[in-house]
PDB file of C-alpha atoms and ligand atoms in Angstrom:
ATOM      1  CA  UNK A   1       0.039   0.021  -0.116  1.00 90.00           C
ATOM      2  CA  UNK A   2       1.167   3.564  -0.760  1.00 93.00           C
ATOM      3  CA  UNK A   3      -0.326   6.768   0.594  1.00 96.00           C
ATOM      4  CA  UNK A   4       0.761  10.390  -0.484  1.00 96.00           C
ATOM      5  CA  UNK A   5       0.563  13.071   2.060  1.00 95.00           C
ATOM      6  CA  UNK A   6       2.157  16.734   1.635  1.00 92.00           C
ATOM      7  CA  UNK A   7       3.687  15.490  -1.613  1.00 94.00           C
ATOM      8  CA  UNK A   8       5.631  12.546   0.428  1.00 97.00           C
ATOM      9  CA  UNK A   9       4.996   8.966  -0.390  1.00 98.00           C
ATOM     10  CA  UNK A  10       4.962   6.472   2.250  1.00 98.00           C
ATOM     11  CA  UNK A  11       4.661   2.849   1.319  1.00 98.00           C
ATOM     12  CA  UNK A  12       5.114  -0.503   2.848  1.00 98.00           C
ATOM     13  CA  UNK A  13       6.543  -3.569   1.205  1.00 98.00           C
ATOM     14  CA  UNK A  14       7.751  -6.934   1.802  1.00 98.00           C
ATOM     15  CA  UNK A  15      11.469  -7.422   1.456  1.00 98.00           C
ATOM     16  CA  UNK A  16      14.928  -7.152   2.812  1.00 98.00           C
ATOM     17  CA  UNK A  17      16.292  -3.951   4.315  1.00 98.00           C
ATOM     18  CA  UNK A  18      19.796  -4.653   3.213  1.00 98.00           C
ATOM     19  CA  UNK A  19      18.553  -4.930  -0.529  1.00 98.00           C
ATOM     20  CA  UNK A  20      16.916  -1.600  -1.202  1.00 98.00           C
ATOM     21  CA  UNK A  21      18.665   0.088  -4.166  1.00 98.00           C
ATOM     22  CA  UNK A  22      17.579   3.403  -5.176  1.00 94.00           C
ATOM     23  CA  UNK A  23      17.008   4.583  -1.596  1.00 98.00           C
ATOM     24  CA  UNK A  24      19.462   7.257  -0.169  1.00 98.00           C
ATOM     25  CA  UNK A  25      19.531   5.759   3.253  1.00 99.00           C
ATOM     26  CA  UNK A  26      18.312   2.648   5.056  1.00 99.00           C
ATOM     27  CA  UNK A  27      17.654   2.563   8.545  1.00 99.00           C
ATOM     28  CA  UNK A  28      19.487   0.089  11.074  1.00 98.00           C
ATOM     29  CA  UNK A  29      17.609  -1.465  14.039  1.00 98.00           C
ATOM     30  CA  UNK A  30      20.662  -1.267  15.933  1.00 98.00           C
ATOM     31  CA  UNK A  31      22.339  -2.440  19.210  1.00 98.00           C
ATOM     32  CA  UNK A  32      23.663   0.011  21.478  1.00 98.00           C
ATOM     33  CA  UNK A  33      27.287  -0.803  20.651  1.00 98.00           C
ATOM     34  CA  UNK A  34      26.374  -0.441  16.830  1.00 98.00           C
ATOM     35  CA  UNK A  35      27.965  -3.683  16.256  1.00 96.00           C
ATOM     36  CA  UNK A  36      26.802  -6.509  13.700  1.00 95.00           C
ATOM     37  CA  UNK A  37      24.201  -8.453  15.842  1.00 91.00           C
ATOM     38  CA  UNK A  38      21.400 -10.504  14.312  1.00 95.00           C
ATOM     39  CA  UNK A  39      18.207  -9.590  12.411  1.00 97.00           C
ATOM     40  CA  UNK A  40      18.057  -6.276  10.734  1.00 98.00           C
ATOM     41  CA  UNK A  41      21.759  -5.387  12.253  1.00 98.00           C
ATOM     42  CA  UNK A  42      23.252  -8.705  10.955  1.00 98.00           C
ATOM     43  CA  UNK A  43      21.705  -8.162   7.254  1.00 98.00           C
ATOM     44  CA  UNK A  44      22.983  -4.702   7.229  1.00 98.00           C
ATOM     45  CA  UNK A  45      26.427  -5.351   8.420  1.00 98.00           C
ATOM     46  CA  UNK A  46      26.891  -8.453   6.335  1.00 98.00           C
ATOM     47  CA  UNK A  47      26.025  -6.570   3.124  1.00 98.00           C
ATOM     48  CA  UNK A  48      27.840  -3.355   4.304  1.00 98.00           C
ATOM     49  CA  UNK A  49      31.101  -5.048   5.011  1.00 98.00           C
ATOM     50  CA  UNK A  50      33.400  -4.463   8.033  1.00 98.00           C
ATOM     51  CA  UNK A  51      33.855  -0.820   7.228  1.00 98.00           C
ATOM     52  CA  UNK A  52      30.602  -0.111   8.572  1.00 98.00           C
ATOM     53  CA  UNK A  53      31.331  -1.427  11.999  1.00 98.00           C
ATOM     54  CA  UNK A  54      34.569   0.404  12.024  1.00 98.00           C
ATOM     55  CA  UNK A  55      33.022   3.762  11.380  1.00 98.00           C
ATOM     56  CA  UNK A  56      29.690   3.075  13.468  1.00 97.00           C
ATOM     57  CA  UNK A  57      31.526   2.013  16.694  1.00 94.00           C
ATOM     58  CA  UNK A  58      33.040   5.470  17.090  1.00 96.00           C
ATOM     59  CA  UNK A  59      29.824   6.977  17.734  1.00 97.00           C
ATOM     60  CA  UNK A  60      28.929   4.085  20.240  1.00 98.00           C
ATOM     61  CA  UNK A  61      27.126   3.597  22.633  1.00 98.00           C
ATOM     62  CA  UNK A  62      23.894   5.211  21.773  1.00 98.00           C
ATOM     63  CA  UNK A  63      20.717   5.248  23.952  1.00 98.00           C
ATOM     64  CA  UNK A  64      17.106   3.979  23.258  1.00 98.00           C
ATOM     65  CA  UNK A  65      15.498   6.598  20.969  1.00 98.00           C
ATOM     66  CA  UNK A  66      18.748   8.032  19.684  1.00 98.00           C
ATOM     67  CA  UNK A  67      19.692   7.866  15.805  1.00 98.00           C
ATOM     68  CA  UNK A  68      23.170   8.430  14.134  1.00 98.00           C
ATOM     69  CA  UNK A  69      24.321   8.501  10.844  1.00 98.00           C
ATOM     70  CA  UNK A  70      27.063   6.665   8.877  1.00 98.00           C
ATOM     71  CA  UNK A  71      28.049   5.991   5.305  1.00 98.00           C
ATOM     72  CA  UNK A  72      26.451   2.966   3.505  1.00 98.00           C
ATOM     73  CA  UNK A  73      29.938   1.400   2.694  1.00 98.00           C
ATOM     74  CA  UNK A  74      28.954  -1.790   0.277  1.00 98.00           C
ATOM     75  CA  UNK A  75      25.218  -1.440   0.633  1.00 98.00           C
ATOM     76  CA  UNK A  76      23.456   0.023  -2.356  1.00 98.00           C
ATOM     77  CA  UNK A  77      22.768   3.216  -0.201  1.00 99.00           C
ATOM     78  CA  UNK A  78      24.961   6.200   0.502  1.00 98.00           C
ATOM     79  CA  UNK A  79      23.764   6.355   4.183  1.00 99.00           C
ATOM     80  CA  UNK A  80      22.814   4.235   7.197  1.00 99.00           C
ATOM     81  CA  UNK A  81      20.680   5.673  10.007  1.00 99.00           C
ATOM     82  CA  UNK A  82      21.211   3.404  13.031  1.00 98.00           C
ATOM     83  CA  UNK A  83      18.342   3.783  15.782  1.00 98.00           C
ATOM     84  CA  UNK A  84      18.360   1.954  18.954  1.00 98.00           C
ATOM     85  CA  UNK A  85      14.880   1.166  19.549  1.00 98.00           C
ATOM     86  CA  UNK A  86      13.436   0.218  23.233  1.00 98.00           C
ATOM     87  CA  UNK A  87      13.337  -3.454  24.621  1.00 98.00           C
ATOM     88  CA  UNK A  88       9.613  -3.846  25.174  1.00 98.00           C
ATOM     89  CA  UNK A  89       8.775  -3.909  28.914  1.00 95.00           C
ATOM     90  CA  UNK A  90      12.135  -2.657  29.816  1.00 98.00           C
ATOM     91  CA  UNK A  91      12.905   0.768  28.482  1.00 98.00           C
ATOM     92  CA  UNK A  92      10.032   2.912  29.423  1.00 98.00           C
ATOM     93  CA  UNK A  93       8.276   4.766  28.135  1.00 98.00           C
ATOM     94  CA  UNK A  94       8.591   2.358  25.142  1.00 98.00           C
ATOM     95  CA  UNK A  95       6.156   4.074  22.966  1.00 98.00           C
ATOM     96  CA  UNK A  96       7.899   7.457  23.264  1.00 98.00           C
ATOM     97  CA  UNK A  97      11.332   5.960  22.877  1.00 98.00           C
ATOM     98  CA  UNK A  98      10.103   4.273  19.776  1.00 98.00           C
ATOM     99  CA  UNK A  99       8.575   7.385  18.316  1.00 98.00           C
ATOM    100  CA  UNK A 100      11.752   9.169  19.323  1.00 98.00           C
ATOM    101  CA  UNK A 101      13.917   6.719  16.776  1.00 98.00           C
ATOM    102  CA  UNK A 102      11.646   7.673  13.765  1.00 98.00           C
ATOM    103  CA  UNK A 103      11.547  11.257  14.700  1.00 98.00           C
ATOM    104  CA  UNK A 104      15.360  11.297  15.127  1.00 98.00           C
ATOM    105  CA  UNK A 105      16.154   9.302  11.961  1.00 98.00           C
ATOM    106  CA  UNK A 106      13.850  11.705   9.872  1.00 98.00           C
ATOM    107  CA  UNK A 107      15.652  14.825  11.426  1.00 98.00           C
ATOM    108  CA  UNK A 108      18.924  13.245  10.151  1.00 98.00           C
ATOM    109  CA  UNK A 109      17.506  12.590   6.605  1.00 98.00           C
ATOM    110  CA  UNK A 110      16.324  16.123   6.677  1.00 97.00           C
ATOM    111  CA  UNK A 111      19.853  17.581   7.903  1.00 98.00           C
ATOM    112  CA  UNK A 112      21.469  15.429   5.090  1.00 98.00           C
ATOM    113  CA  UNK A 113      19.088  16.582   2.560  1.00 98.00           C
ATOM    114  CA  UNK A 114      18.133  12.911   1.567  1.00 98.00           C
ATOM    115  CA  UNK A 115      15.136  12.416  -0.684  1.00 98.00           C
ATOM    116  CA  UNK A 116      14.409   8.758   0.463  1.00 98.00           C
ATOM    117  CA  UNK A 117      14.644   6.548   3.485  1.00 98.00           C
ATOM    118  CA  UNK A 118      13.850   2.859   4.034  1.00 99.00           C
ATOM    119  CA  UNK A 119      12.767   1.877   7.507  1.00 99.00           C
ATOM    120  CA  UNK A 120      12.531  -1.686   9.145  1.00 98.00           C
ATOM    121  CA  UNK A 121       9.897  -2.423  11.937  1.00 98.00           C
ATOM    122  CA  UNK A 122      12.326  -1.188  14.714  1.00 98.00           C
ATOM    123  CA  UNK A 123      12.091  -3.106  18.074  1.00 98.00           C
ATOM    124  CA  UNK A 124       9.826  -5.866  16.723  1.00 98.00           C
ATOM    125  CA  UNK A 125      12.365  -8.550  16.546  1.00 98.00           C
ATOM    126  CA  UNK A 126      14.630  -9.501  19.476  1.00 97.00           C
ATOM    127  CA  UNK A 127      13.502  -6.518  21.490  1.00 98.00           C
ATOM    128  CA  UNK A 128       9.755  -7.847  21.691  1.00 98.00           C
ATOM    129  CA  UNK A 129       7.533  -5.054  20.731  1.00 98.00           C
ATOM    130  CA  UNK A 130       4.218  -6.243  19.550  1.00 98.00           C
ATOM    131  CA  UNK A 131       3.790  -5.419  15.941  1.00 98.00           C
ATOM    132  CA  UNK A 132       0.401  -3.807  15.708  1.00 98.00           C
ATOM    133  CA  UNK A 133       1.526  -1.386  18.534  1.00 98.00           C
ATOM    134  CA  UNK A 134       4.820  -0.699  16.940  1.00 98.00           C
ATOM    135  CA  UNK A 135       3.092   0.045  13.672  1.00 98.00           C
ATOM    136  CA  UNK A 136       0.765   2.464  15.170  1.00 98.00           C
ATOM    137  CA  UNK A 137       3.576   4.404  16.961  1.00 98.00           C
ATOM    138  CA  UNK A 138       5.959   4.189  13.828  1.00 98.00           C
ATOM    139  CA  UNK A 139       3.221   5.501  11.336  1.00 98.00           C
ATOM    140  CA  UNK A 140       1.997   7.974  13.665  1.00 98.00           C
ATOM    141  CA  UNK A 141       5.200   9.533  14.593  1.00 98.00           C
ATOM    142  CA  UNK A 142       6.224   9.820  10.878  1.00 98.00           C
ATOM    143  CA  UNK A 143       2.909  11.367   9.776  1.00 97.00           C
ATOM    144  CA  UNK A 144       3.340  14.043  12.560  1.00 97.00           C
ATOM    145  CA  UNK A 145       6.650  14.870  11.217  1.00 97.00           C
ATOM    146  CA  UNK A 146       5.917  15.262   7.593  1.00 96.00           C
ATOM    147  CA  UNK A 147       5.341  19.033   7.583  1.00 94.00           C
ATOM    148  CA  UNK A 148       8.815  19.649   8.983  1.00 94.00           C
ATOM    149  CA  UNK A 149      10.408  17.956   5.958  1.00 95.00           C
ATOM    150  CA  UNK A 150      11.620  19.619   2.765  1.00 95.00           C
ATOM    151  CA  UNK A 151      14.084  17.275   1.168  1.00 97.00           C
ATOM    152  CA  UNK A 152      12.334  13.745   1.744  1.00 98.00           C
ATOM    153  CA  UNK A 153      10.002  12.584  -0.888  1.00 97.00           C
ATOM    154  CA  UNK A 154       9.864   8.930  -0.392  1.00 98.00           C
ATOM    155  CA  UNK A 155       9.640   6.939   2.878  1.00 98.00           C
ATOM    156  CA  UNK A 156       9.319   3.106   3.008  1.00 98.00           C
ATOM    157  CA  UNK A 157       8.638   0.491   5.408  1.00 98.00           C
ATOM    158  CA  UNK A 158      10.272  -2.904   4.646  1.00 98.00           C
ATOM    159  CA  UNK A 159       8.631  -5.801   6.273  1.00 98.00           C
ATOM    160  CA  UNK A 160      10.312  -9.238   6.582  1.00 98.00           C
ATOM    161  CA  UNK A 161       7.176 -11.281   7.385  1.00 98.00           C
ATOM    162  CA  UNK A 162       3.905 -11.427   5.185  1.00 98.00           C
ATOM    163  CA  UNK A 163       1.726 -10.787   8.429  1.00 98.00           C
ATOM    164  CA  UNK A 164       3.707  -7.790   9.337  1.00 98.00           C
ATOM    165  CA  UNK A 165       3.231  -6.305   5.893  1.00 98.00           C
ATOM    166  CA  UNK A 166      -0.402  -6.791   6.386  1.00 98.00           C
ATOM    167  CA  UNK A 167      -0.618  -5.134   9.932  1.00 98.00           C
ATOM    168  CA  UNK A 168       1.550  -2.017   8.591  1.00 98.00           C
ATOM    169  CA  UNK A 169      -0.740  -1.810   5.661  1.00 98.00           C
ATOM    170  CA  UNK A 170      -4.032  -2.033   7.580  1.00 98.00           C
ATOM    171  CA  UNK A 171      -2.682   0.689  10.068  1.00 98.00           C
ATOM    172  CA  UNK A 172      -1.128   2.855   7.248  1.00 98.00           C
ATOM    173  CA  UNK A 173      -4.874   2.790   5.561  1.00 97.00           C
ATOM    174  CA  UNK A 174      -6.804   3.712   8.952  1.00 97.00           C
ATOM    175  CA  UNK A 175      -4.402   6.489   9.641  1.00 97.00           C
ATOM    176  CA  UNK A 176      -4.619   8.221   6.098  1.00 95.00           C
ATOM    177  CA  UNK A 177      -8.157   7.501   4.973  1.00 87.00           C
TER     178      UNK A 177
HETATM  179  P1  ADP B 201      15.221  -5.235  17.131  1.00 79.19           P
HETATM  180  O1  ADP B 201      16.404  -5.779  17.929  1.00 79.19           O
HETATM  181  O2  ADP B 201      15.004  -3.716  17.164  1.00 79.19           O
HETATM  182  O3  ADP B 201      14.024  -5.860  17.758  1.00 79.19           O
HETATM  183  P2  ADP B 201      15.370  -6.974  14.839  1.00 79.19           P
HETATM  184  O4  ADP B 201      16.557  -6.875  13.889  1.00 79.19           O
HETATM  185  O5  ADP B 201      15.418  -8.235  16.106  1.00 79.19           O
HETATM  186  O6  ADP B 201      15.251  -5.727  15.746  1.00 79.19           O
HETATM  187  O7  ADP B 201      14.005  -7.051  14.270  1.00 79.19           O
HETATM  188  C1  ADP B 201      13.091  -6.092  13.797  1.00 79.19           C
HETATM  189  C2  ADP B 201      12.150  -6.319  12.715  1.00 79.19           C
HETATM  190  O8  ADP B 201      12.956  -6.375  11.535  1.00 79.19           O
HETATM  191  C3  ADP B 201      11.419  -7.805  13.184  1.00 79.19           C
HETATM  192  O9  ADP B 201      10.412  -7.671  12.919  1.00 79.19           O
HETATM  193  C4  ADP B 201      12.340  -8.993  12.125  1.00 79.19           C
HETATM  194  O10 ADP B 201      11.331  -9.722  11.625  1.00 79.19           O
HETATM  195  C5  ADP B 201      12.813  -7.740  11.040  1.00 79.19           C
HETATM  196  N1  ADP B 201      13.709  -8.233  10.192  1.00 79.19           N
HETATM  197  C6  ADP B 201      14.609  -9.194  10.232  1.00 79.19           C
HETATM  198  N2  ADP B 201      15.660  -9.047   9.092  1.00 79.19           N
HETATM  199  C7  ADP B 201      15.205  -8.424   8.380  1.00 79.19           C
HETATM  200  C8  ADP B 201      15.759  -7.954   7.128  1.00 79.19           C
HETATM  201  N3  ADP B 201      16.788  -8.306   6.429  1.00 79.19           N
HETATM  202  N4  ADP B 201      15.136  -6.671   6.326  1.00 79.19           N
HETATM  203  C9  ADP B 201      13.759  -6.392   7.048  1.00 79.19           C
HETATM  204  N5  ADP B 201      13.472  -6.824   8.056  1.00 79.19           N
HETATM  205  C10 ADP B 201      13.855  -7.586   8.807  1.00 79.19           C
END
């Protein structure tokens, strides 16, 4: 599903965040140390190569809700924006910290004058955030930020699982109709 609001297109697709050519930046569901890890961080670091960890660890550790930016190394993207999502039930208030991730990532995208950015479903893997609740926070915080964006024209959510894509699509539909 795709919605266009304030001239910015927001779409949800199923795929691999490490294989998103034609996007200026991809967002990493990072760990505090900005190291390789599993899930999204594993896929991104594997494709980007060791140069990404070398560059990113200089900005570590980061706190829940924070976002930092590095180059994309061997990824097909110029930049990686690393966000540390909250661990559900541990880092509180988890909804505010998750919203901070999306807001801070978009602010960095704006600062770097990026035209397109792809997000994974931050915190919904190992960090245990329920997918529908995470989708509402993610999409609401992005919709609230749209009027502050001037360079960005394309925001993409890349979901790994079919069920997650369906949930993101229905939340996007509800929030935009
Ligand atoms: P977190 O630690 O923030 O929970 P994870 O990487 O464990 O981050 O998972 C976040 C979400 O990303 C989960 O829904 C997971 O299914 C999904 N995911 C895992 N690998 C990929 C990938 N290569 N591309 C896109 N999404 C992925």
